[in-house]
CSV table of C-alpha atoms in Angstrom, one decimal:
chain,number,residue,atom,x,y,z
A,27,MET,CA,0.0,0.0,0.0
A,28,ASN,CA,1.3,3.4,-0.9
A,29,ALA,CA,1.8,5.9,1.9
A,30,PRO,CA,-0.5,9.0,1.8
A,31,ALA,CA,1.0,12.0,0.1
A,32,ILE,CA,2.4,14.6,2.5
A,33,PRO,CA,1.2,18.1,1.7
A,34,MET,CA,4.0,20.4,0.6
A,35,THR,CA,4.9,23.3,3.0
A,36,PHE,CA,5.6,26.8,2.0
A,37,LYS,CA,9.3,26.2,2.5
A,38,CYS,CA,9.3,23.2,0.1
A,39,ARG,CA,7.3,25.1,-2.5
A,40,ALA,CA,9.6,28.1,-2.3
A,41,HIS,CA,12.7,25.9,-2.5
A,42,ASP,CA,11.3,24.3,-5.7
A,43,ALA,CA,10.4,27.7,-7.2
A,44,VAL,CA,13.8,29.2,-6.5
A,45,HIS,CA,15.4,26.3,-8.4
A,46,ASP,CA,13.1,26.7,-11.4
A,47,ALA,CA,15.2,28.8,-13.8
A,48,GLN,CA,12.5,29.3,-16.3
A,49,LEU,CA,10.0,30.5,-13.7
A,50,ARG,CA,12.5,33.0,-12.3
A,51,ARG,CA,13.2,34.4,-15.8
A,52,ASN,CA,9.5,34.7,-16.5
A,53,PHE,CA,8.8,36.6,-13.2
A,54,ARG,CA,12.0,38.7,-13.4
A,55,GLY,CA,11.1,40.0,-16.8
A,56,ALA,CA,7.5,40.6,-16.0
A,57,MET,CA,8.1,42.3,-12.6
A,58,ASP,CA,10.8,44.7,-14.2
A,59,PHE,CA,8.3,45.6,-16.8
A,60,LEU,CA,5.4,46.3,-14.4
A,61,MET,CA,7.6,48.3,-12.0
A,62,ALA,CA,8.8,50.5,-14.9
A,63,LYS,CA,5.3,51.0,-16.2
A,64,ARG,CA,4.0,52.0,-12.7
A,65,ALA,CA,7.0,54.4,-12.2
A,66,ALA,CA,6.2,56.1,-15.5
A,67,GLN,CA,2.6,56.8,-14.4
A,68,PHE,CA,3.7,58.6,-11.2
A,69,PRO,CA,6.5,61.0,-12.3
A,70,ASP,CA,5.7,63.5,-9.6
A,71,GLY,CA,6.4,62.0,-6.1
A,72,ASP,CA,4.5,64.8,-4.3
A,73,GLU,CA,1.4,64.3,-6.4
A,74,LEU,CA,1.6,60.5,-5.8
A,75,GLU,CA,1.8,61.0,-2.0
A,76,ARG,CA,-1.2,63.3,-2.0
A,77,LEU,CA,-3.2,60.9,-4.1
A,78,ARG,CA,-2.2,58.0,-1.8
A,79,SER,CA,-3.2,59.9,1.3
A,80,PHE,CA,-6.5,60.8,-0.4
A,81,GLY,CA,-7.1,57.1,-1.3
A,82,ASN,CA,-6.2,56.0,2.2
A,83,ALA,CA,-8.7,58.5,3.6
A,84,VAL,CA,-11.5,57.3,1.3
A,85,ARG,CA,-11.0,53.7,2.3
A,86,ALA,CA,-10.6,54.5,6.0
A,87,ARG,CA,-13.8,56.5,6.0
A,88,ALA,CA,-15.7,53.7,4.3
A,89,LEU,CA,-14.4,51.1,6.8
A,90,SER,CA,-15.2,53.4,9.7
A,91,LYS,CA,-18.9,53.3,8.6
A,92,LEU,CA,-18.8,49.7,7.2
A,93,PRO,CA,-22.0,48.3,8.9
A,94,GLU,CA,-24.0,51.4,8.0
A,95,LEU,CA,-22.7,51.5,4.4
A,96,LEU,CA,-23.5,47.8,3.9
A,97,GLU,CA,-27.0,48.4,5.0
A,98,ARG,CA,-27.4,51.4,2.8
A,99,LEU,CA,-25.9,49.4,-0.1
A,100,GLU,CA,-28.4,46.6,0.4
A,101,THR,CA,-31.3,49.1,0.5
A,102,ASN,CA,-30.3,50.9,-2.7
A,103,LEU,CA,-29.5,47.7,-4.6
A,104,THR,CA,-32.8,46.2,-3.6
A,105,ARG,CA,-34.6,49.4,-4.7
A,106,ASN,CA,-32.8,49.0,-8.1
A,107,GLY,CA,-33.9,45.4,-8.5
A,108,VAL,CA,-30.8,43.6,-7.4
A,109,LYS,CA,-31.2,40.6,-5.0
A,110,VAL,CA,-28.7,40.8,-2.2
A,111,HIS,CA,-27.4,37.7,-0.3
A,112,TRP,CA,-25.2,37.5,2.7
A,113,ALA,CA,-22.6,34.8,3.4
A,114,GLU,CA,-20.4,34.4,6.4
A,115,THR,CA,-18.4,31.5,5.0
A,116,VAL,CA,-17.3,30.3,1.6
A,117,ASP,CA,-19.6,27.2,2.0
A,118,GLU,CA,-22.6,29.5,2.5
A,119,ALA,CA,-21.6,31.6,-0.5
A,120,ASN,CA,-21.2,28.5,-2.7
A,121,ALA,CA,-24.6,27.2,-1.5
A,122,ILE,CA,-26.2,30.6,-2.4
A,123,VAL,CA,-24.7,30.5,-5.9
A,124,HIS,CA,-25.8,26.9,-6.4
A,125,ASP,CA,-29.3,27.6,-5.3
A,126,ILE,CA,-29.5,30.4,-8.0
A,127,VAL,CA,-28.0,28.1,-10.6
A,128,ARG,CA,-30.4,25.3,-9.7
A,129,ALA,CA,-33.5,27.6,-9.7
A,130,HIS,CA,-32.7,28.4,-13.3
A,131,GLU,CA,-31.8,24.8,-14.2
A,132,ALA,CA,-28.5,26.2,-15.5
A,133,ARG,CA,-25.8,23.9,-16.8
A,134,GLN,CA,-23.2,26.4,-18.1
A,135,VAL,CA,-21.7,29.3,-16.2
A,136,ILE,CA,-19.2,31.8,-17.7
A,137,LYS,CA,-17.2,33.8,-15.2
A,138,GLY,CA,-15.3,37.0,-15.4
A,139,LYS,CA,-12.2,37.6,-13.2
A,140,SER,CA,-13.0,37.4,-9.5
A,141,MET,CA,-10.6,36.7,-6.7
A,142,VAL,CA,-13.5,36.2,-4.3
A,143,SER,CA,-14.7,33.3,-6.5
A,144,GLU,CA,-11.2,31.9,-6.2
A,145,GLU,CA,-11.6,32.1,-2.4
A,146,MET,CA,-14.8,30.1,-2.8
A,147,GLU,CA,-13.2,27.6,-5.2
A,148,MET,CA,-16.5,28.2,-7.1
A,149,ASN,CA,-15.4,26.4,-10.3
A,150,HIS,CA,-14.7,23.2,-8.4
A,151,TYR,CA,-17.9,23.4,-6.3
A,152,LEU,CA,-20.1,23.9,-9.4
A,153,GLU,CA,-18.3,21.2,-11.3
A,154,GLY,CA,-19.0,18.8,-8.4
A,155,HIS,CA,-22.7,19.6,-8.8
A,156,GLY,CA,-22.7,19.0,-12.6
A,157,VAL,CA,-22.3,22.6,-13.7
A,158,ASP,CA,-19.6,23.7,-16.2
A,159,CYS,CA,-17.9,26.9,-15.1
A,160,LEU,CA,-15.6,28.5,-17.7
A,161,GLU,CA,-13.2,31.4,-17.0
A,162,SER,CA,-13.5,34.2,-19.6
A,163,ASP,CA,-10.6,36.4,-18.5
A,164,MET,CA,-7.7,35.4,-20.8
A,165,GLY,CA,-5.2,34.8,-18.0
A,166,GLU,CA,-7.8,32.8,-16.0
A,167,PHE,CA,-8.7,30.9,-19.1
A,168,ILE,CA,-5.1,29.9,-19.6
A,169,VAL,CA,-4.5,28.7,-16.0
A,170,GLN,CA,-7.9,26.9,-16.1
A,171,LEU,CA,-6.8,25.0,-19.2
A,172,GLY,CA,-3.5,24.1,-17.5
A,173,ASN,CA,-5.4,23.0,-14.3
A,174,GLU,CA,-3.5,25.6,-12.3
A,175,LYS,CA,-4.3,28.3,-9.8
A,176,PRO,CA,-3.7,32.0,-10.6
A,177,SER,CA,-0.2,33.1,-9.7
A,178,HIS,CA,-1.0,36.9,-9.5
A,179,ILE,CA,-4.2,38.7,-8.5
A,180,ILE,CA,-4.1,40.9,-11.6
A,181,MET,CA,-2.3,38.8,-14.2
A,182,PRO,CA,-3.1,35.1,-13.4
A,183,ALA,CA,-0.9,33.6,-16.1
A,184,ILE,CA,2.1,35.8,-15.5
A,185,HIS,CA,4.3,32.8,-14.6
A,186,LEU,CA,4.0,31.5,-18.2
A,187,ASN,CA,5.7,32.8,-21.4
A,188,ALA,CA,4.4,32.7,-24.9
A,189,GLY,CA,6.0,29.3,-25.7
A,190,GLN,CA,4.4,27.6,-22.7
A,191,VAL,CA,1.0,29.1,-23.6
A,192,ALA,CA,1.5,28.0,-27.2
A,193,SER,CA,2.1,24.4,-26.1
A,194,LEU,CA,-0.9,24.5,-23.8
A,195,PHE,CA,-3.2,25.7,-26.6
A,196,HIS,CA,-1.8,23.1,-29.0
A,197,ASP,CA,-2.4,20.3,-26.5
A,198,LYS,CA,-5.8,21.4,-25.0
A,199,LEU,CA,-7.5,23.2,-27.9
A,200,GLU,CA,-6.0,21.1,-30.7
A,201,VAL,CA,-4.8,24.1,-32.7
A,202,ASP,CA,-1.6,24.6,-34.7
A,203,TYR,CA,1.4,25.5,-32.5
A,204,THR,CA,2.2,29.2,-32.7
A,205,GLU,CA,4.1,31.6,-30.5
A,206,ASP,CA,2.6,34.6,-32.2
A,207,VAL,CA,0.9,36.5,-29.3
A,208,ASP,CA,-1.8,38.1,-31.4
A,209,ARG,CA,-2.7,34.7,-32.9
A,210,LEU,CA,-2.8,33.1,-29.4
A,211,ILE,CA,-5.1,35.9,-28.1
A,212,GLN,CA,-7.3,35.4,-31.2
A,213,ILE,CA,-7.6,31.7,-30.6
A,214,GLY,CA,-8.7,32.3,-27.0
A,215,ARG,CA,-11.3,34.9,-28.1
A,216,GLU,CA,-12.7,32.5,-30.8
A,217,THR,CA,-13.1,29.8,-28.2
A,218,LEU,CA,-14.7,32.1,-25.6
A,219,ARG,CA,-17.0,34.1,-27.9
A,220,ARG,CA,-19.5,31.4,-28.5
A,221,LYS,CA,-19.5,30.5,-24.8
A,222,PHE,CA,-21.0,33.8,-23.8
A,223,TYR,CA,-24.1,33.1,-25.8
A,224,GLU,CA,-24.4,29.5,-24.6
A,225,ALA,CA,-24.0,30.3,-20.9
A,226,ASP,CA,-27.1,30.3,-18.7
A,227,ILE,CA,-25.5,32.5,-16.0
A,228,GLY,CA,-22.7,35.0,-15.9
A,229,VAL,CA,-20.6,35.5,-12.8
A,230,SER,CA,-18.3,38.5,-12.0
A,231,GLY,CA,-16.4,40.1,-9.2
A,232,VAL,CA,-16.8,43.6,-8.0
A,233,ASN,CA,-14.1,46.3,-7.7
A,234,PHE,CA,-16.2,48.8,-5.8
A,235,ALA,CA,-19.8,48.7,-4.5
A,236,VAL,CA,-21.2,52.2,-4.2
A,237,ALA,CA,-23.6,52.6,-1.2
A,238,GLU,CA,-25.0,56.0,-2.4
A,239,THR,CA,-26.3,54.7,-5.7
A,240,GLY,CA,-26.6,51.0,-5.2
A,241,SER,CA,-24.1,50.3,-8.0
A,242,LEU,CA,-21.5,47.6,-8.7
A,243,LEU,CA,-18.4,48.8,-10.5
A,244,LEU,CA,-16.0,46.6,-12.4
A,245,VAL,CA,-12.8,47.5,-14.3
A,246,GLU,CA,-11.2,45.4,-17.0
A,247,ASN,CA,-9.3,45.5,-20.3
A,248,GLU,CA,-10.7,42.7,-22.4
A,249,GLY,CA,-14.4,43.2,-22.5
A,250,ASN,CA,-15.0,39.8,-21.0
A,251,GLY,CA,-16.4,41.3,-17.9
A,252,ARG,CA,-19.0,43.3,-19.9
A,253,MET,CA,-19.9,40.2,-21.9
A,254,SER,CA,-20.2,38.0,-18.8
A,255,THR,CA,-22.5,40.5,-17.0
A,256,THR,CA,-24.8,41.4,-20.0
A,257,VAL,CA,-25.2,38.5,-22.4
A,258,PRO,CA,-26.4,35.7,-20.1
A,259,PRO,CA,-29.9,36.1,-18.7
A,260,VAL,CA,-28.7,36.0,-15.1
A,261,HIS,CA,-25.8,37.8,-13.5
A,262,ILE,CA,-24.3,36.8,-10.2
A,263,ALA,CA,-21.7,39.2,-8.6
A,264,VAL,CA,-19.6,38.0,-5.7
A,265,THR,CA,-17.5,40.3,-3.5
A,266,GLY,CA,-16.1,40.8,-0.1
A,267,ILE,CA,-17.9,43.0,2.4
A,268,GLU,CA,-15.0,45.5,2.4
A,269,LYS,CA,-15.4,46.6,-1.2
A,270,VAL,CA,-18.1,49.1,-0.3
A,271,VAL,CA,-17.4,52.8,-0.7
A,272,GLU,CA,-19.7,55.7,0.4
A,273,ASN,CA,-20.2,57.8,-2.7
A,274,LEU,CA,-19.7,57.6,-6.4
A,275,ARG,CA,-17.2,60.4,-6.3
A,276,ASP,CA,-15.0,58.3,-4.0
A,277,VAL,CA,-14.4,55.9,-6.9
A,278,VAL,CA,-12.5,58.5,-9.0
A,279,PRO,CA,-9.3,58.6,-6.9
A,280,LEU,CA,-9.4,54.9,-6.2
A,281,LEU,CA,-9.7,54.1,-10.0
A,282,SER,CA,-6.8,56.4,-10.7
A,283,LEU,CA,-4.7,54.6,-8.1
A,284,LEU,CA,-5.8,51.1,-9.1
A,285,THR,CA,-5.2,51.2,-12.8
A,286,ARG,CA,-1.9,53.1,-12.6
A,287,SER,CA,-0.6,50.9,-9.8
A,288,ALA,CA,-1.7,47.6,-11.3
A,289,THR,CA,-0.8,47.7,-15.0
A,290,GLY,CA,0.7,51.2,-15.5
A,291,GLN,CA,-2.4,52.5,-17.4
A,292,PRO,CA,-4.0,55.9,-16.9
A,293,ILE,CA,-7.4,54.1,-17.1
A,294,THR,CA,-8.6,50.7,-18.1
A,295,THR,CA,-10.4,50.0,-21.3
A,296,TYR,CA,-13.7,49.2,-19.7
A,297,VAL,CA,-15.3,50.7,-16.6
A,298,ASN,CA,-18.6,49.0,-16.0
A,299,VAL,CA,-21.2,50.4,-13.7
A,300,ILE,CA,-24.1,48.0,-13.0
A,301,SER,CA,-27.1,49.4,-11.1
A,302,GLY,CA,-29.8,46.7,-11.8
A,303,PRO,CA,-31.2,44.2,-14.3
A,304,ARG,CA,-32.4,45.1,-17.7
A,305,LYS,CA,-35.3,47.6,-17.8
A,306,ALA,CA,-38.3,47.2,-20.1
A,307,GLU,CA,-37.1,49.8,-22.6
A,308,GLU,CA,-33.5,48.5,-22.7
A,309,LEU,CA,-32.2,46.3,-25.4
A,310,ASP,CA,-29.6,44.3,-23.5
A,311,GLY,CA,-28.6,43.2,-20.1
A,312,PRO,CA,-29.5,40.4,-17.7
A,313,GLN,CA,-33.1,39.8,-16.5
A,314,GLU,CA,-31.8,39.1,-13.0
A,315,VAL,CA,-28.9,40.5,-11.0
A,316,HIS,CA,-27.7,39.0,-7.7
A,317,LEU,CA,-25.0,40.1,-5.3
A,318,VAL,CA,-23.3,37.8,-2.8
A,319,LEU,CA,-21.6,39.6,0.0
A,320,LEU,CA,-18.9,37.4,1.6
A,321,ASP,CA,-17.4,37.8,5.0
A,322,ASN,CA,-14.9,34.9,5.3
A,323,GLY,CA,-12.8,36.4,8.1
A,324,ARG,CA,-13.1,40.0,7.1
A,325,SER,CA,-15.3,41.0,10.1
A,326,GLN,CA,-12.5,39.5,12.3
A,327,ALA,CA,-10.0,41.9,10.8
A,328,PHE,CA,-12.5,44.7,11.0
A,329,ALA,CA,-12.8,44.2,14.8
A,330,ASP,CA,-9.1,45.2,15.4
A,331,SER,CA,-8.1,48.8,14.7
A,332,GLU,CA,-4.6,47.8,13.4
A,333,LEU,CA,-5.6,44.8,11.4
A,334,ARG,CA,-8.6,46.6,9.9
A,335,GLN,CA,-6.2,48.5,7.6
A,336,THR,CA,-5.7,45.2,5.7
A,337,LEU,CA,-9.3,45.7,4.4
A,338,ASN,CA,-8.2,48.9,2.6
A,339,CYS,CA,-6.7,46.8,-0.2
A,340,ILE,CA,-8.0,47.6,-3.7
A,341,ARG,CA,-6.3,44.5,-5.2
A,342,CYS,CA,-3.8,46.3,-7.5
A,343,GLY,CA,-1.0,43.8,-7.0
A,344,ALA,CA,1.7,46.6,-6.7
A,345,CYS,CA,3.1,45.1,-3.5
A,346,MET,CA,3.7,41.8,-5.3
A,347,ASN,CA,5.4,43.4,-8.2
A,348,HIS,CA,7.9,45.1,-5.9
A,349,CYS,CA,8.4,42.3,-3.4
A,350,PRO,CA,11.9,40.6,-3.6
A,351,VAL,CA,10.4,37.4,-2.2
A,352,TYR,CA,7.4,37.2,-4.6
A,353,THR,CA,9.6,38.1,-7.6
A,354,ARG,CA,11.9,35.1,-6.9
A,355,ILE,CA,9.3,32.4,-6.0
A,356,GLY,CA,6.2,33.5,-7.8
A,357,GLY,CA,2.6,33.1,-6.6
A,358,HIS,CA,2.1,29.4,-6.5
A,359,ALA,CA,4.7,28.9,-3.8
A,360,TYR,CA,2.5,30.6,-1.2
A,361,GLY,CA,-0.2,27.9,-1.7
A,362,THR,CA,-3.0,30.4,-1.1
A,363,VAL,CA,-5.4,32.4,-3.2
A,364,TYR,CA,-3.7,35.7,-2.3
A,365,PRO,CA,0.1,35.5,-2.7
A,366,GLY,CA,2.8,38.1,-2.0
A,367,PRO,CA,2.8,40.7,0.8
A,368,ILE,CA,-1.0,41.4,0.8
A,369,GLY,CA,-1.7,37.7,0.9
A,370,LYS,CA,0.5,37.3,4.0
A,371,ILE,CA,-1.7,39.7,5.9
A,372,ILE,CA,-5.1,38.8,4.4
A,373,THR,CA,-4.9,35.0,4.4
A,374,PRO,CA,-4.5,34.5,8.2
A,375,HIS,CA,-8.0,35.9,8.7
A,376,MET,CA,-9.4,33.5,6.2
A,377,LEU,CA,-7.6,30.3,7.0
A,378,GLY,CA,-6.3,30.9,10.5
A,379,LEU,CA,-2.8,31.8,11.6
A,380,GLU,CA,-1.8,28.3,12.5
A,381,ALA,CA,-2.5,27.2,8.9
A,382,THR,CA,-0.5,30.1,7.5
A,383,LYS,CA,2.2,30.6,10.2
A,384,ASP,CA,5.0,30.6,7.7
A,385,LEU,CA,3.7,33.4,5.6
A,386,PRO,CA,4.3,36.4,7.9
A,387,SER,CA,7.9,35.3,8.2
A,388,ALA,CA,8.4,35.0,4.4
A,389,SER,CA,9.4,38.6,4.2
A,390,SER,CA,12.6,40.6,4.3
A,391,LEU,CA,10.7,43.6,5.8
A,392,CYS,CA,12.5,45.8,3.3
A,393,GLY,CA,9.4,48.0,3.3
A,394,ALA,CA,8.9,48.1,-0.5
A,395,CYS,CA,5.3,46.8,-0.3
A,396,GLY,CA,4.4,49.6,2.1
A,397,GLU,CA,6.1,52.3,0.0
A,398,VAL,CA,4.2,51.4,-3.2
A,399,CYS,CA,0.7,50.5,-1.7
A,400,PRO,CA,-1.6,53.1,-3.3
A,401,VAL,CA,-3.8,53.2,-0.2
A,402,LYS,CA,-0.9,53.2,2.3
A,403,ILE,CA,-1.6,49.9,4.0
A,404,PRO,CA,1.3,49.6,6.6
A,405,ILE,CA,2.1,46.0,5.4
A,406,PRO,CA,5.5,45.7,7.2
A,407,ALA,CA,3.9,46.8,10.5
A,408,ILE,CA,1.1,44.3,10.2
A,409,LEU,CA,3.5,41.6,9.3
A,410,ARG,CA,5.4,42.3,12.5
A,411,ARG,CA,2.1,42.2,14.4
A,412,LEU,CA,1.3,38.8,12.9
A,413,ARG,CA,4.7,37.5,13.7
A,414,GLU,CA,4.1,38.5,17.3
A,415,GLU,CA,0.7,36.8,17.2
A,416,ASN,CA,2.4,33.7,15.9
A,417,VAL,CA,4.4,33.2,19.0
A,418,ARG,CA,2.0,34.4,21.6
A,419,ALA,CA,0.5,31.8,23.9
A,420,PRO,CA,-3.2,31.2,23.2
A,421,ASP,CA,-4.2,32.1,26.8
A,422,ASP,CA,-1.9,35.1,27.0
A,423,GLU,CA,-4.1,37.6,25.2
A,424,PRO,CA,-7.3,37.4,23.2
A,425,ARG,CA,-6.3,36.3,19.7
A,426,HIS,CA,-7.5,38.0,16.6
A,427,MET,CA,-6.7,35.1,14.2
A,428,ARG,CA,-8.6,31.9,14.0
A,429,GLY,CA,-6.7,28.8,14.9
A,430,GLN,CA,-3.9,28.6,17.5
A,431,GLY,CA,-0.4,30.0,17.3
A,432,SER,CA,2.8,28.4,18.5
A,433,LYS,CA,3.4,28.7,22.3
A,434,TYR,CA,6.4,30.5,23.8
A,435,SER,CA,9.3,28.5,25.0
A,436,ARG,CA,9.2,27.9,28.8
A,437,ALA,CA,11.9,30.5,29.5
A,438,GLU,CA,10.3,33.1,27.2
A,439,GLY,CA,6.9,32.5,28.8
A,440,LEU,CA,8.3,33.0,32.3
A,441,ALA,CA,10.0,36.2,31.1
A,442,TRP,CA,6.8,37.7,29.8
A,443,LYS,CA,4.9,36.7,32.9
A,444,GLY,CA,7.5,38.5,35.0
A,445,TRP,CA,7.3,41.6,32.8
A,446,ARG,CA,3.5,41.6,33.2
A,447,LEU,CA,3.7,41.3,36.9
A,448,LEU,CA,6.3,44.0,37.2
A,449,ASN,CA,4.2,46.5,35.1
A,450,THR,CA,0.9,45.9,36.8
A,451,SER,CA,2.2,46.4,40.4
A,452,PRO,CA,3.3,50.0,41.2
A,453,ARG,CA,5.0,48.9,44.4
A,454,LEU,CA,7.0,46.1,42.7
A,455,TYR,CA,7.9,48.5,39.9
A,456,ARG,CA,9.3,51.1,42.3
A,457,LEU,CA,11.3,48.4,44.1
A,458,PHE,CA,12.7,47.1,40.9
A,459,ASN,CA,13.8,50.6,39.7
A,460,LEU,CA,15.4,51.3,43.1
A,461,ALA,CA,17.4,48.0,42.9
A,462,ALA,CA,18.3,48.6,39.3
A,463,THR,CA,19.6,52.1,40.1
A,464,ARG,CA,21.7,50.9,43.0
A,465,LEU,CA,23.1,48.1,40.9
A,466,SER,CA,24.0,50.3,37.9
A,467,ALA,CA,25.9,52.7,40.3
A,468,LEU,CA,28.2,49.7,41.1
A,469,THR,CA,28.8,48.7,37.5
A,470,PRO,CA,31.2,50.7,35.3
A,471,PRO,CA,29.7,51.8,32.0
A,472,LYS,CA,30.8,50.0,28.9
A,473,LEU,CA,31.7,52.2,26.0
A,474,GLY,CA,31.3,51.0,22.4
A,475,PRO,CA,30.6,52.3,18.9
A,476,TRP,CA,27.1,53.2,17.9
A,477,THR,CA,25.6,51.0,15.3
A,478,GLU,CA,23.4,52.4,12.6
A,479,HIS,CA,20.7,50.3,11.1
A,480,HIS,CA,19.9,50.7,7.5
A,481,SER,CA,17.2,49.0,5.5
A,482,ALA,CA,18.5,46.6,2.8
A,483,PRO,CA,19.5,48.4,-0.4
A,484,LYS,CA,17.0,48.1,-3.2
A,485,ALA,CA,18.2,45.9,-6.1
A,486,ALA,CA,19.0,47.9,-9.2
A,487,PRO,CA,16.4,47.4,-12.0
A,488,ARG,CA,17.4,44.7,-14.4
A,489,SER,CA,17.0,45.2,-18.1
A,490,LEU,CA,14.0,43.6,-19.7
A,491,HIS,CA,15.2,40.6,-21.7
A,492,GLU,CA,11.8,39.5,-23.1
A,493,LEU,CA,9.1,41.5,-24.8
A,494,ALA,CA,6.3,42.3,-22.4
A,495,ARG,CA,3.8,41.0,-24.8
A,496,GLU,CA,5.1,37.5,-24.2
A,497,HIS,CA,3.5,37.6,-20.7
A,498,LEU,CA,-0.1,36.8,-21.3
A,499,GLY,CA,-3.0,37.3,-18.9
A,500,GLU,CA,-2.9,41.1,-18.5
A,501,ASP,CA,-6.1,42.3,-17.0
């Protein structure tokens, strides 16, 4: 009898990725290209800092009113004819989607890009219930063909080059082998085009949900999001509860930050605003629109004033593009839906800190992620907080992560108990200070050089050795 397979740890996956020369070349070229494009979009550092502060203020204001805004969003969406569903867990979210699919006797679902649907593993869930779910984003379509997970939240197939995609299309779609990028894109479009019309239900994510107007806003470059949300007779949108913003005007600075930080574009090709199903006088659009609002650990982060800043994320991927760890090991090494710096601080809320204990430590703390975050999430500070949580005894303080962290060593635990006792007893504290003062008077001072601490120098940009167009899956 064969022994059961042992799941690979983060360290094992990272080790394999570091020794994959082709993977490292693919990521090095892609990251250099994306960093250069982002830098070109923000030539004025002062303007960038003002815009980042504005974006941070918009997200912080929305989160400070999150319960109220969610209720207002539901009220206005319902008034517009959108059916709103609430899900605490991914299992509940999948069950809601399946109930809608079953009510319409649907057998084919086509899906635009959605990281929340990846959290839910919606494709596998629906497939297990006899429903075909096809990805329509080109990058997602490629990784689905290859039976892989996305390796980047914006460009799912960024780990592949044109030759690898050509081989995949040749094997899976039975087309002639070609590395011509335009032809590869055309092959994908030809395959997907007819699927939009055959699908019974279209699924999408949501970039921002506007409480003021009851609107769902999606940004994209390929048109697949617009097709997925208008051609099938039913549209299901899935999103996290943190995506709500207060007013439509709040979307303007966030869009500017999102597109320029993500792909180095001043604006995306398509900005879709959905405020309800098709009206009687309209020629196109779905007959039904549903919104599934998913918690999945987000309310847990919301309850902590420091960890709440994690929910500011607008999913641009800039922190990944600038992270020296992500650049060398890629997204799959993390083994989670959200890789890179943002994944290290989001995933513990979703899966528990014990299940993700290696992730907060998989960082050099160089600070690059915090410097480029368009909404100023203090990622390095939150990583340090999670590292502390990771070694805190479960009964020492109330924990903010699901699951149990590693306990202190015996000596470390005794030291912290002594520190707590000392700092909660004024009399003991005064006695300790008196003894320490007397002891220091008897001990000659030691003189030594001061040590300056500098952050690690940033690596000089490397030249781009492959054409950017070889990296498919741009969103």
